[in-house]
Coordinates of C-alpha atoms in Angstrom, one line a residue:
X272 CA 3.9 43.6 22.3
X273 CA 6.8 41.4 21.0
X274 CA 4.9 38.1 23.1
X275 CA 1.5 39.6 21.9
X276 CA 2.8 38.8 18.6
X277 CA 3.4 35.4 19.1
X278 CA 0.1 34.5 20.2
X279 CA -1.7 34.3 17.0
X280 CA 1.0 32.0 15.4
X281 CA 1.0 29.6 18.4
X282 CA -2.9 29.3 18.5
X283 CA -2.4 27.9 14.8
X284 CA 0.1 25.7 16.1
X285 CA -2.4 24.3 18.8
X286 CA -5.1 24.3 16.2
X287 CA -3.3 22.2 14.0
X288 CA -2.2 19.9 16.0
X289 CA -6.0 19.4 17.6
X290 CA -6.1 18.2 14.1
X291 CA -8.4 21.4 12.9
X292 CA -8.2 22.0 9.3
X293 CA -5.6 24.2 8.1
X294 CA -7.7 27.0 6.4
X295 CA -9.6 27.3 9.6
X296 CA -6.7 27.0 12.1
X297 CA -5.1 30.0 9.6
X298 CA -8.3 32.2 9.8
X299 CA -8.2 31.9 13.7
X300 CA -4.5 33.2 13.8
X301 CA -5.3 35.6 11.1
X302 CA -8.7 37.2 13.2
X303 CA -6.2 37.6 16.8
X304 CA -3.5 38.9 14.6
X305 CA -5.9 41.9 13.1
X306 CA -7.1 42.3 16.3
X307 CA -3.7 42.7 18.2
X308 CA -1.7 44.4 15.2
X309 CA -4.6 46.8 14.2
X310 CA -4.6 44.9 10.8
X311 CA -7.8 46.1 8.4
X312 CA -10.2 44.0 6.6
X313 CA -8.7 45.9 3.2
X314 CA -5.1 44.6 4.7
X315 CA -6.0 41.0 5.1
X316 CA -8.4 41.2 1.8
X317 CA -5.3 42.2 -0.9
X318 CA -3.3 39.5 1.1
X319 CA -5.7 37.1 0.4
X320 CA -5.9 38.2 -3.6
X321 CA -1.9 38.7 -3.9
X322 CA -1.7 34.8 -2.0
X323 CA -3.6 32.6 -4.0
X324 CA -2.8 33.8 -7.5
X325 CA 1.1 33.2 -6.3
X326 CA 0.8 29.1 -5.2
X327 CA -1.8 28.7 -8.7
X328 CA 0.9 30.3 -10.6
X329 CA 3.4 27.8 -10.0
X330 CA 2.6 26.2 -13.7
X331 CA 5.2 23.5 -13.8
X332 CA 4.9 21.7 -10.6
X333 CA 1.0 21.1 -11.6
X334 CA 1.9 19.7 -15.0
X335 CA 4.5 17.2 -13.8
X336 CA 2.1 16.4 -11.1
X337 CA -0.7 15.9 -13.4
X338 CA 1.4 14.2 -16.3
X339 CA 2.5 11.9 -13.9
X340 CA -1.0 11.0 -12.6
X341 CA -1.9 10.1 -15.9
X342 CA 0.7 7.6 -16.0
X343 CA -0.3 6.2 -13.0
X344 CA -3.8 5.6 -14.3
X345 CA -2.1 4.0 -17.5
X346 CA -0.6 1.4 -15.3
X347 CA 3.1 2.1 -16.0
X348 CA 4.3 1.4 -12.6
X349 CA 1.9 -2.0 -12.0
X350 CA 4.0 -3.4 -15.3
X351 CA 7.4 -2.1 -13.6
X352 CA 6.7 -4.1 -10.7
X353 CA 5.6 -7.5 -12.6
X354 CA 8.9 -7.0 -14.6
X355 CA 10.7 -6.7 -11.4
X356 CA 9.1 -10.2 -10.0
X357 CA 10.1 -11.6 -13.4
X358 CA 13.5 -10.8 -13.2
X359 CA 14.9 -11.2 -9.5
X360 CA 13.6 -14.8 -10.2
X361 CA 12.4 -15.3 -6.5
X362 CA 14.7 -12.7 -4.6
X363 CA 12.0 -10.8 -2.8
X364 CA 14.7 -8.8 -1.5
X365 CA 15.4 -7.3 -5.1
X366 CA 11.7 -6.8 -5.6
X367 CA 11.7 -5.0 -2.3
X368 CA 14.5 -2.8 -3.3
X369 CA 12.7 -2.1 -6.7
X370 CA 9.5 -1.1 -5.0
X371 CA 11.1 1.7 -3.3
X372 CA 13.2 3.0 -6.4
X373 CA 9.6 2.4 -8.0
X374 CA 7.5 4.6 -4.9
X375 CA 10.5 7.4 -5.1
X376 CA 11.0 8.0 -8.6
X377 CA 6.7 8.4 -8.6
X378 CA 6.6 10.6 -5.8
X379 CA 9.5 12.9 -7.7
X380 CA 7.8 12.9 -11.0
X381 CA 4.4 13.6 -9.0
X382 CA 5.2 15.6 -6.2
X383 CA 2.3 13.7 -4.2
X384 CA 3.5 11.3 -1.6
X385 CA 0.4 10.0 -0.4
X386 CA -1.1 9.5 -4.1
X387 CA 2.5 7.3 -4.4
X388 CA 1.7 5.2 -1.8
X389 CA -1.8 5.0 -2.6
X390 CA -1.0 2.9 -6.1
X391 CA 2.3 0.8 -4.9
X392 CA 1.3 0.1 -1.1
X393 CA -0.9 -2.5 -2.6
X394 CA 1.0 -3.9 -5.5
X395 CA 4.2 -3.9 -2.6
X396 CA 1.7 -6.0 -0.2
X397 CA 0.6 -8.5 -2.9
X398 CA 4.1 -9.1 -4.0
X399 CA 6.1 -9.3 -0.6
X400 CA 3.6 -8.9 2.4
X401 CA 4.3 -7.3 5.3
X402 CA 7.9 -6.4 6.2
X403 CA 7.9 -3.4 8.7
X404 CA 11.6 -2.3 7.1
X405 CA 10.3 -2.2 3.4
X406 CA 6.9 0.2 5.1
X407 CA 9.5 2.0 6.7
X408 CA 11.9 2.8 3.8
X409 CA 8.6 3.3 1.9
X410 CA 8.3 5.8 4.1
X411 CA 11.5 7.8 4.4
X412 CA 11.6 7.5 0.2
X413 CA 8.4 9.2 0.1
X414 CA 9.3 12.3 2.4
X415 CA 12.4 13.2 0.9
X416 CA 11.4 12.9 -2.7
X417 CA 8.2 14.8 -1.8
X418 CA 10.3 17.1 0.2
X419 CA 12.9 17.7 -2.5
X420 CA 10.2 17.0 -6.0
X421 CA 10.6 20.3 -8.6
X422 CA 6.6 18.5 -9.1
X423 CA 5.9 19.1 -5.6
X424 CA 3.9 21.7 -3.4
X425 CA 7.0 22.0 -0.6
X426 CA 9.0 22.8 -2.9
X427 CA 7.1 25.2 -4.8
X428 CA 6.4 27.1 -0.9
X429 CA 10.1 26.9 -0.3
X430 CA 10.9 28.4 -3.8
X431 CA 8.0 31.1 -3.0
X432 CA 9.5 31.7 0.7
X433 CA 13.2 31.4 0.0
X434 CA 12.7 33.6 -3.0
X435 CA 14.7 31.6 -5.6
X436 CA 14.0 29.2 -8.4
X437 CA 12.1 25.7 -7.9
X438 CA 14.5 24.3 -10.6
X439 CA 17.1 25.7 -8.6
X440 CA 16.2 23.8 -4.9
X441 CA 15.5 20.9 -6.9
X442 CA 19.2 20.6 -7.9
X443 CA 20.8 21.9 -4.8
X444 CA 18.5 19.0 -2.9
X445 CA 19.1 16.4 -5.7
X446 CA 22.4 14.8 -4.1
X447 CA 20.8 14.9 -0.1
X448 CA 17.7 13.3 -2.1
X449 CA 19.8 10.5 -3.8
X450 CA 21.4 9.4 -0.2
X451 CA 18.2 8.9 1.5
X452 CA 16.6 6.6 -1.0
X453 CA 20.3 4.8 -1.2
X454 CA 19.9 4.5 2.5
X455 CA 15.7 3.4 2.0
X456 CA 16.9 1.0 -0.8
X457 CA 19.1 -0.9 1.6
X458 CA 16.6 -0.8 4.4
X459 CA 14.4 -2.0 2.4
X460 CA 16.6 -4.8 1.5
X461 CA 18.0 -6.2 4.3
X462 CA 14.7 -6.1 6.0
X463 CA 13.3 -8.3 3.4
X464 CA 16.1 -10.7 3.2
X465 CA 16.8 -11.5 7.2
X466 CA 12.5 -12.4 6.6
X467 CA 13.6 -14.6 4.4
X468 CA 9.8 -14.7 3.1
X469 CA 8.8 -15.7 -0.4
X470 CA 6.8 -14.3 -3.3
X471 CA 2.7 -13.9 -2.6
X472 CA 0.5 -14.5 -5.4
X473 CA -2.7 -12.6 -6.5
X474 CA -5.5 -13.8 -7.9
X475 CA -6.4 -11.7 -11.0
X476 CA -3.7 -10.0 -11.7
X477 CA -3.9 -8.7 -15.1
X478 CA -0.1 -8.2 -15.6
X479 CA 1.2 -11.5 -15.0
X480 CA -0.9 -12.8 -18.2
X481 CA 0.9 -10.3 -20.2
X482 CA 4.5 -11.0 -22.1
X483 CA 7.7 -8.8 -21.6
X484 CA 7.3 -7.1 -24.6
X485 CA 4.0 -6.0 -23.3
X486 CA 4.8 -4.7 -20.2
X487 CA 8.3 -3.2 -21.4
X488 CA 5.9 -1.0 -23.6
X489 CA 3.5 -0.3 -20.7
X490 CA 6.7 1.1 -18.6
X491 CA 7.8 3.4 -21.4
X492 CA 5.9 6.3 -20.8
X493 CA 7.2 6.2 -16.9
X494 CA 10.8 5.8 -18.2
X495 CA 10.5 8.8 -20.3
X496 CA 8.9 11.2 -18.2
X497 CA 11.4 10.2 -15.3
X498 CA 14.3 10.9 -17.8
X499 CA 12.6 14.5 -18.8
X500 CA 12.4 15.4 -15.6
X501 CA 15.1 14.6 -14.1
X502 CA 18.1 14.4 -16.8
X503 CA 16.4 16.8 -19.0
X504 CA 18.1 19.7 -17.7
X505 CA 21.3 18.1 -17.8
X506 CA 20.4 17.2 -21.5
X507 CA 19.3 20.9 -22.4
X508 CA 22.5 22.0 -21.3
X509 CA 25.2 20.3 -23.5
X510 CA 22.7 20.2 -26.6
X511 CA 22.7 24.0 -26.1
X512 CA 19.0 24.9 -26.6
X513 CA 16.0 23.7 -24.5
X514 CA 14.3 20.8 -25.9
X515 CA 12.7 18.8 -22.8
X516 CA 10.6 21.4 -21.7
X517 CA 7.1 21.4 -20.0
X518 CA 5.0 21.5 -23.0
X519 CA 7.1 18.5 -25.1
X520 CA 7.3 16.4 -22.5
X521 CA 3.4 16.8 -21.9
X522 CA 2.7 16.2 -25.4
X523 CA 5.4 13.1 -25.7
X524 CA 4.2 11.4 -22.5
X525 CA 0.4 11.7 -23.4
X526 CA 1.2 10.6 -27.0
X527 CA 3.1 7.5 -25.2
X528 CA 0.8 6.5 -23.0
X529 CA -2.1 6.0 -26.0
X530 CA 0.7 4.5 -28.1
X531 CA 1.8 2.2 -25.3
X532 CA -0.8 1.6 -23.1
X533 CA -4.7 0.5 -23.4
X534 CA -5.9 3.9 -22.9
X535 CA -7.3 6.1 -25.7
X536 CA -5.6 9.3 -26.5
X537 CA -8.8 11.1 -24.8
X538 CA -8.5 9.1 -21.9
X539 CA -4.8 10.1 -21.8
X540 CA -5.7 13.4 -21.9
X541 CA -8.8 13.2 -19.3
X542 CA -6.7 11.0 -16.7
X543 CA -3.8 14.0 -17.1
X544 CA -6.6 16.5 -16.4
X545 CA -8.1 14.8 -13.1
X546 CA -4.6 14.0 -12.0
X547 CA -4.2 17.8 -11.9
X548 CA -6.8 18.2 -9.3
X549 CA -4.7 16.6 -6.1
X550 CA -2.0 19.7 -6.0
X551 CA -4.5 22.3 -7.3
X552 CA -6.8 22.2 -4.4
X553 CA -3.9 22.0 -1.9
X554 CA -2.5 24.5 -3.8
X555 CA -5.4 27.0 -3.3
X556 CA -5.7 25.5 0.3
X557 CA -2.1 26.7 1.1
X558 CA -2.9 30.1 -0.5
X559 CA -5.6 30.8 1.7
X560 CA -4.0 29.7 4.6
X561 CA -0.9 31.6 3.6
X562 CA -2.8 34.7 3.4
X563 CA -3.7 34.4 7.0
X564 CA 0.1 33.8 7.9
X565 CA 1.1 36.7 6.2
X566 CA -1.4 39.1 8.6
X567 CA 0.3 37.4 10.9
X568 CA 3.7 38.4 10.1
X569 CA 3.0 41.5 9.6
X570 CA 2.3 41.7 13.5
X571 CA 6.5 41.0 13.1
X572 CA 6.1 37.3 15.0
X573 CA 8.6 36.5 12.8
X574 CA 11.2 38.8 13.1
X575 CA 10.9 38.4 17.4
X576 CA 11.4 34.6 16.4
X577 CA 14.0 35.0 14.4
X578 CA 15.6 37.8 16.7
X579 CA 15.7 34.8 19.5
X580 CA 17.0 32.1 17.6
X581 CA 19.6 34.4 16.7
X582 CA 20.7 34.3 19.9
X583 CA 21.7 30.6 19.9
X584 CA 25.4 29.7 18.1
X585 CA 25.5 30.0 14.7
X586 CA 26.6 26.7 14.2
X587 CA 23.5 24.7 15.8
X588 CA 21.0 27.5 14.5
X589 CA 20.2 25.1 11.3
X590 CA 20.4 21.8 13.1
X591 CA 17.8 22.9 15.2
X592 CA 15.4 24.8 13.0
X593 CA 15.6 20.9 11.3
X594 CA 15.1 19.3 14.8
X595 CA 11.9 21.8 15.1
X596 CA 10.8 21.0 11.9
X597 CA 10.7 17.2 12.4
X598 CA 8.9 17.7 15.8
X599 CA 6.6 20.1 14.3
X600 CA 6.0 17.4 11.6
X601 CA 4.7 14.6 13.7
X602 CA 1.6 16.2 15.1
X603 CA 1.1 18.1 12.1
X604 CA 1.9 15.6 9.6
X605 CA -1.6 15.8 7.5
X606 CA -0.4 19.7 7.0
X607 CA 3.4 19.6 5.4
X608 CA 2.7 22.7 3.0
X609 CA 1.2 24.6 6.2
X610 CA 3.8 23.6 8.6
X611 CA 6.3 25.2 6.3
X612 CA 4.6 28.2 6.0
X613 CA 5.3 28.4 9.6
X614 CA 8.5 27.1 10.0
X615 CA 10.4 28.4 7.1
X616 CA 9.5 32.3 7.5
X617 CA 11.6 32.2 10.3
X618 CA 14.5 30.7 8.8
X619 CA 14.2 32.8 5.8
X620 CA 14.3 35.6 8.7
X621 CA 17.6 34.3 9.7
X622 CA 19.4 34.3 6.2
X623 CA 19.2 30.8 5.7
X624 CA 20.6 29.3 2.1
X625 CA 18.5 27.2 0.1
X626 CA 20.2 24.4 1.4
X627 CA 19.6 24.8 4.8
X628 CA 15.9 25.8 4.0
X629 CA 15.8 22.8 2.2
X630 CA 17.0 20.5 5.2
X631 CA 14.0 21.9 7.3
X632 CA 12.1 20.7 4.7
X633 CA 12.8 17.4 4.5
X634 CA 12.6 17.4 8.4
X635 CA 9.3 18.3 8.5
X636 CA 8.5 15.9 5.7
X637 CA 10.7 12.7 8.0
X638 CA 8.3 14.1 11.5
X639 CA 5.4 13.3 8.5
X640 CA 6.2 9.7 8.6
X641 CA 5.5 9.0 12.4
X642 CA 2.4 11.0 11.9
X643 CA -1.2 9.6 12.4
X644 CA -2.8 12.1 10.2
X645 CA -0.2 12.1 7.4
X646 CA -1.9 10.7 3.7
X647 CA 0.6 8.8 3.0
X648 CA 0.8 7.0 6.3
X649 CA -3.0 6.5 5.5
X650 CA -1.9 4.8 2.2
X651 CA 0.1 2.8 4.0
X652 CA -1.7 1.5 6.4
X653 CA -4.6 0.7 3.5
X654 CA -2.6 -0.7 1.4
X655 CA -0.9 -3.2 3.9
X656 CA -3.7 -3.8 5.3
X657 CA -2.7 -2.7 8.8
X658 CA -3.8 -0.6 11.7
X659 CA -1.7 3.0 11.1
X660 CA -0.7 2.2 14.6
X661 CA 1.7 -0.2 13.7
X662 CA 3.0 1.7 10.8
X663 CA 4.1 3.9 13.3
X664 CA 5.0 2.0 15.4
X665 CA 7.1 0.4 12.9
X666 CA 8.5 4.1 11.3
X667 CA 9.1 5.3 14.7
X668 CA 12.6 3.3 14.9
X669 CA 13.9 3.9 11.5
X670 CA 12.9 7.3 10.4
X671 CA 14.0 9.1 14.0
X672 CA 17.6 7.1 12.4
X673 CA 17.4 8.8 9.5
X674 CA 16.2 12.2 11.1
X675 CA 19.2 11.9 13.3
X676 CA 21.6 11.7 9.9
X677 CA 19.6 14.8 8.7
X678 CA 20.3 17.1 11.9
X679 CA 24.2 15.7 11.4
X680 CA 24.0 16.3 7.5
X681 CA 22.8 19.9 8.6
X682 CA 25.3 20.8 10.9
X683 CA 28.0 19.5 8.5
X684 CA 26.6 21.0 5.5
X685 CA 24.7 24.0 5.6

């Protein structure tokens, strides 16, 4: 019966990896689990209605995702990077740097790699061209700060999972987070530099006409909404009293971008709306497809797994829940929030802290970024211009690097 129990969760696996969507792949799993565990349609029905209401109610991931969107739209981060150009004076290298801070700091505030990478992969390419180190650091700053965002839908599973506060895994993540973007940053740079390449120019490109004064004011509403959300906390703390909260820093940010920007204040307002729709959907995705995990579990496939892996030394159980995650991760790249709802059961199983749920995170999120299927390697690959073959190809070298320093990290650390 114990095997029996497995079955379900490793035809999801297979499933997933076969590149089926998630919801389907789930309601596979979920059908063989009912049929092996004796589960009833009422059974699987109130998981379904207690699942999705949970992931929707995570309120303040969706506003900093959709806040964030908006200033997207409002072109705060196109003016960053012409500022950037302007003032490196012809060290592409710096620029190079800049674009990852630039792709980090928006996929924190947003939670959404992929719609990151969608907006700087072509302002990156028009600046520097093609350097298979800046794609790759791209890459490794966009897993760990979607990995690690208090915007994000990982982190928002993990805080559901692990049972603890998303503000909470955010800050216990925040110095691991820092370290791989320092280590992306330098990547980034010394790939760029040995290229010795110079500045490409674009035809059309709106920004360049304007002055600094312009574009200092376009960049405002990014710099404040990376400071709320980020130092905010900090801020609320020695002041005493909570002042950069969700709702003031929704209404100061949309009340910047009309002041600063070109767009209207109902345009503010609508492009904050649509930006809302990207981790709503996946949102409700991952709540259906968690519904079917959790007939699953109640089969108890996770407390066999977690019986076996407790088995293995105490010390290496962590550095290889991480090394399962990453693995995991590269088939199933296109699926983060579902792989974790498959991974991180099982380590919640074996009493892991939020730290160490949090490593397996961001392994999953690294195995992402050698993944054919994953969005943001999509965004990539469209806004370089190049096959996604060769952005793997290219990632393949430096992100197993950096997955290696994870699984050490996780052994020291957790």
């Amino acid at each position: 019966m114990a095997l029996l129990s497995i079955v379900p969760l490793i035809v999801v696996l297979v499933l997933l990896f076969m590149k089926v969507d998630m919801v389907i792949a789930g309601l596979v799993g979920g059908v063989i689990a009912m049929i092996i565990g004796g589960i009833g349609l009422a059974e699987a029905n109130e998981q379904l209605l207690e699942a999705i209401p949970t992931m929707l109610g995570i309120t303040v991931p969706i506003i900093n995702s959709a806040i964030a969107m908006a200033v997207f739209k409002s072109g705060g981060y196109s003016a960053a990077l012409t500022l950037a150009k302007r003032g490196t004076k012809g060290r592409v290298e710096w620029v190079a740097v800049f674009i990852v801070i630039l792709l980090a700091a928006a996929t924190y505030m947003s939670g959404i790699g992929g719609g990151s990478a969608m907006v700087i992969a072509p302002l990156a390419f028009a600046a520097v061209g093609v350097v298979p180190e800046l794609i790759a650091a791209m890459s490794l700053a966009a897993a760990v700060s979607f990995t690690t965002s208090p915007a994000s839908l990982e982190s928002s599973i993990v805080s559901q999972l692990g049972e603890f506060e998303v503000a909470d895994y955010v800050s216990t993540m925040r110095p691991y987070w820092l370290l791989f973007v320092v280590i992306a940053m330098v990547l980034a740079f010394w790939g760029t530099k040995r290229r010795n390449i110079g500045f490409k120019e674009e035809e059309n490109d709106e920004y360049a006409e304007m002055s600094n004064g312009k574009l200092w004011k376009f960049t405002f509403p990014a710099i404040f909404l990376l400071f709320s959300v980020i130092l905010g906390p900090l801020v609320n703390d020695l002041i005493g009293f909570e002042i950069f909260t969700p709702i003031v820093y929704m209404i100061v940010t949309l009340f910047l971008i009309y002041l600063c920007t070109d767009f209207s204040l109902n345009k503010s307002v609508d492009a904050m709306v649509d930006g809302s729709t990207y981790i709503l959907t996946r949102l409700f995705q991952v709540g259906i497809f968690l519904a079917f995990i959790n007939v699953i579990a109640q089969t108890g496939t996770f407390s066999v797994i977690a019986g076996l892996a407790n088995t293995a030394p105490n010390a290496v159980v962590v550095p290889v829940a991480v090394l399962t995650g990453i693995l995991i991760g590269v088939p199933a790249g296109a699926y983060v929030g579902s792989v974790l709802t498959l991974v991180l059961p099982v380590a919640v199983s074996l009493g892991f802290s939020p730290i160490a749920l949090g490593f397996v995170t961001m392994g999953v999120g690294m195995g992402s970024q050698m993944s054919f299927v994953n969005i943001t390697m999509q965004a990539l690959s469209s806004g370089f211009q190049l096959p996604i073959l060769e952005i793997v190809k290219g990632n393949v070298k430096w992100i197993s690097m950096a997955s290696v320093l994870l699984l050490i990290i996780s052994f020291i650390f957790a």
